Amino acid sequence: MVSYNLPSQIHLLVITILVIITTLLTPITTNTSSLPWNILSNDNFAGKLTAASSSLESAAVDFGHVTKILPSAVLNPSSVQDITDLIKLSFDSQSSFPIAARGHGHSHRGQAAAKDGVVVNMRSMVNKDRGIKVSRTGLYADVDSAWLWIEVLTKTLELGLTPVSWTDYLYLTVGGTLSNGGISGQTFRYGPQITNVLEMDVVTGTGEIATCSKHMNSDLFYAVLGGLGQFGIITRARIKLELAPKRAKWLRFLYTDFSEFTSDQERLISETDGLHFLEGSVMLDHGPPDNWRSTYYPPSDHMRIVSMVKQHGIIYCLEVVKYYDETSQHSVNEEMEELSDSLNYVRGFMYEKDVTYMDFLNRVRTGELKLKAKGQWDVPHPWLNLFVPKSQISRFDYGVFKGIILRNNITTGPLLVYPMNRNKWDDRMSTAIPEEDVFYAVGFLRSASINNWEDYEKENMQVLQFCEDANMGVIQYLPYYSSQEGWVGYFGPRWNLFVERKYRYDPKMILSPGQNIFQ
């Protein structure tokens, strides 16, 4: 294992200038024709590296279905050593070639693509007989990064344990979400998934394997978490666990007043020993109140809800969950009743479910299977995810939800808006977040068709332009920029550190070219 130590008193600006000058004068050469094909004959990759058209086509598209970026080859590794050998081969070559790790292919803009390079199919390493080791005494699980979160949950629940921080959709790889952030309605309480990692194994852009944590190779640890795959490929992560609850008391409340909706949310996330999950959403006049992410409302109430939406044009839903088990089942009803009484929702529009812990966490899966059965899953997804400072959220509601969205009248699908506590994040990690103590996650989770996805893309640009013109300090989550100038703005004063880390851990700019940060 290699050790990386942060040099003391580095002048980040000087290093940034040197990196940029070096890149301009001696640009990284990416071989777009011969090198990836030559390595097909390398004995180290026999039977693992393929240039079959079906493999290339599969690696060229992702969940977003708005880009198609063909690699020259796909590696199906059987071990971490295969990944190390591939990166070293590129790094040691006079003409290096790009490499990108691909998990479950859930990126939206080709972020896991490697044009004319090699895509590493991380899922090929999954072995259900190994790949996860759970420590009951240490309350952690060592997990191969190619595992899906649903697979981690299933295994840990067998021992009565569970990770604490989740994404809404569980069919994502551990390495994929840790490279971005990993957020959902638990984030206000437990922090994002990246702050619930104790240790990782990472293959850097030089082909070296390093174990890192807060106390060992800490700069690499913080760089990789939320680092968009720029500094290394995560191969193992040690995830925090706690005792698993049995059930979830799941309530929804409808609002017509945005200020009361946000005030209630902000008060609830400030309570230290209250809810385990909180999300909010926007409901528009586009048919039944349920959407593909969740079938929740009783059919007998659909007309009442639709009528309220039509009357107001837009309404809001607060969704909260309290976990419980045998020891707390007698008190949970009383606690949720007290909570309900304290909220300013429209009376008569409260809904309640009581489900297993697994059923709640895996709630999006049902909608996915329904869409797949209708052929509506593998379609364009021009999503837009933002972090909006608390001080700007009312302005955002007026200008975007009640302005751009209602005026264009094309947005369908889930539209999320819920707050997070900044003190649950760690500034040493790479993910960019607003400076305010509370900020909102806003997600436009659209499904489109090949004929109209560009209309949604235009709307995304209108939203971003509105935020920029209003100087709202909005930051993209799962970001995409077409130029380095956009990335400099995204990272702000942290850009110099990001560049310096890139130069240290991936000096030939081999990894994750699909993010379009340094290419």
JSON list of N, CA and C in Angstrom, two decimals, residues 13 23 58 87 96 177 186 205 257 294 311 371 379 392 398 437 442 460 484:
[
{"chain": "A", "resi": 13, "resn": "LEU", "atom": "N", "xyz": [-2.23, 28.29, -5.12]},
{"chain": "A", "resi": 13, "resn": "LEU", "atom": "CA", "xyz": [-2.36, 29.08, -6.33]},
{"chain": "A", "resi": 13, "resn": "LEU", "atom": "C", "xyz": [-1.17, 28.86, -7.25]},
{"chain": "A", "resi": 23, "resn": "THR", "atom": "N", "xyz": [-0.08, 21.81, -18.59]},
{"chain": "A", "resi": 23, "resn": "THR", "atom": "CA", "xyz": [-1.10, 21.22, -19.46]},
{"chain": "A", "resi": 23, "resn": "THR", "atom": "C", "xyz": [-1.13, 21.90, -20.81]},
{"chain": "A", "resi": 58, "resn": "SER", "atom": "N", "xyz": [-23.31, -0.79, -24.75]},
{"chain": "A", "resi": 58, "resn": "SER", "atom": "CA", "xyz": [-23.87, -0.75, -23.39]},
{"chain": "A", "resi": 58, "resn": "SER", "atom": "C", "xyz": [-23.14, 0.27, -22.53]},
{"chain": "A", "resi": 87, "resn": "ILE", "atom": "N", "xyz": [-4.69, 0.77, -15.03]},
{"chain": "A", "resi": 87, "resn": "ILE", "atom": "CA", "xyz": [-4.31, 2.16, -14.80]},
{"chain": "A", "resi": 87, "resn": "ILE", "atom": "C", "xyz": [-2.80, 2.34, -14.93]},
{"chain": "A", "resi": 96, "resn": "SER", "atom": "N", "xyz": [-1.00, 8.09, -22.87]},
{"chain": "A", "resi": 96, "resn": "SER", "atom": "CA", "xyz": [-1.96, 7.50, -21.93]},
{"chain": "A", "resi": 96, "resn": "SER", "atom": "C", "xyz": [-3.35, 7.50, -22.55]},
{"chain": "A", "resi": 177, "resn": "THR", "atom": "N", "xyz": [-22.15, 6.32, -5.38]},
{"chain": "A", "resi": 177, "resn": "THR", "atom": "CA", "xyz": [-22.72, 7.38, -4.54]},
{"chain": "A", "resi": 177, "resn": "THR", "atom": "C", "xyz": [-21.65, 8.07, -3.71]},
{"chain": "A", "resi": 186, "resn": "GLN", "atom": "N", "xyz": [-32.78, 11.28, 4.91]},
{"chain": "A", "resi": 186, "resn": "GLN", "atom": "CA", "xyz": [-32.05, 11.04, 6.16]},
{"chain": "A", "resi": 186, "resn": "GLN", "atom": "C", "xyz": [-30.90, 12.00, 6.36]},
{"chain": "A", "resi": 205, "resn": "GLY", "atom": "N", "xyz": [-4.76, 7.43, -9.81]},
{"chain": "A", "resi": 205, "resn": "GLY", "atom": "CA", "xyz": [-4.49, 7.59, -11.23]},
{"chain": "A", "resi": 205, "resn": "GLY", "atom": "C", "xyz": [-3.08, 7.20, -11.63]},
{"chain": "A", "resi": 257, "resn": "ASP", "atom": "N", "xyz": [-49.50, 26.77, 1.34]},
{"chain": "A", "resi": 257, "resn": "ASP", "atom": "CA", "xyz": [-48.69, 27.94, 1.65]},
{"chain": "A", "resi": 257, "resn": "ASP", "atom": "C", "xyz": [-47.21, 27.53, 1.74]},
{"chain": "A", "resi": 294, "resn": "SER", "atom": "N", "xyz": [-43.46, 6.64, -6.07]},
{"chain": "A", "resi": 294, "resn": "SER", "atom": "CA", "xyz": [-44.23, 6.16, -4.93]},
{"chain": "A", "resi": 294, "resn": "SER", "atom": "C", "xyz": [-45.72, 6.15, -5.23]},
{"chain": "A", "resi": 311, "resn": "GLN", "atom": "N", "xyz": [-57.09, 24.19, -7.94]},
{"chain": "A", "resi": 311, "resn": "GLN", "atom": "CA", "xyz": [-57.51, 25.46, -7.33]},
{"chain": "A", "resi": 311, "resn": "GLN", "atom": "C", "xyz": [-56.32, 26.39, -7.11]},
{"chain": "A", "resi": 371, "resn": "LEU", "atom": "N", "xyz": [-42.55, 0.97, -14.46]},
{"chain": "A", "resi": 371, "resn": "LEU", "atom": "CA", "xyz": [-42.12, 1.70, -15.65]},
{"chain": "A", "resi": 371, "resn": "LEU", "atom": "C", "xyz": [-41.40, 0.77, -16.63]},
{"chain": "A", "resi": 379, "resn": "VAL", "atom": "N", "xyz": [-35.55, 5.65, -20.82]},
{"chain": "A", "resi": 379, "resn": "VAL", "atom": "CA", "xyz": [-35.91, 6.82, -21.62]},
{"chain": "A", "resi": 379, "resn": "VAL", "atom": "C", "xyz": [-35.02, 7.98, -21.18]},
{"chain": "A", "resi": 392, "resn": "GLN", "atom": "N", "xyz": [-32.70, 31.88, 0.16]},
{"chain": "A", "resi": 392, "resn": "GLN", "atom": "CA", "xyz": [-33.16, 32.10, -1.20]},
{"chain": "A", "resi": 392, "resn": "GLN", "atom": "C", "xyz": [-34.33, 31.19, -1.61]},
{"chain": "A", "resi": 398, "resn": "TYR", "atom": "N", "xyz": [-40.95, 31.40, -5.85]},
{"chain": "A", "resi": 398, "resn": "TYR", "atom": "CA", "xyz": [-41.69, 32.39, -6.63]},
{"chain": "A", "resi": 398, "resn": "TYR", "atom": "C", "xyz": [-41.21, 32.43, -8.09]},
{"chain": "A", "resi": 437, "resn": "ASP", "atom": "N", "xyz": [-26.15, 27.74, 7.00]},
{"chain": "A", "resi": 437, "resn": "ASP", "atom": "CA", "xyz": [-26.32, 26.65, 7.95]},
{"chain": "A", "resi": 437, "resn": "ASP", "atom": "C", "xyz": [-27.38, 25.64, 7.50]},
{"chain": "A", "resi": 442, "resn": "VAL", "atom": "N", "xyz": [-33.06, 20.50, -4.16]},
{"chain": "A", "resi": 442, "resn": "VAL", "atom": "CA", "xyz": [-34.17, 20.61, -5.11]},
{"chain": "A", "resi": 442, "resn": "VAL", "atom": "C", "xyz": [-33.87, 19.69, -6.27]},
{"chain": "A", "resi": 460, "resn": "ASN", "atom": "N", "xyz": [-34.29, 23.52, -17.89]},
{"chain": "A", "resi": 460, "resn": "ASN", "atom": "CA", "xyz": [-33.18, 23.47, -16.94]},
{"chain": "A", "resi": 460, "resn": "ASN", "atom": "C", "xyz": [-32.30, 24.71, -17.07]},
{"chain": "A", "resi": 484, "resn": "GLN", "atom": "N", "xyz": [-14.44, 24.19, -18.50]},
{"chain": "A", "resi": 484, "resn": "GLN", "atom": "CA", "xyz": [-13.73, 24.29, -17.22]},
{"chain": "A", "resi": 484, "resn": "GLN", "atom": "C", "xyz": [-14.14, 25.54, -16.46]}
]
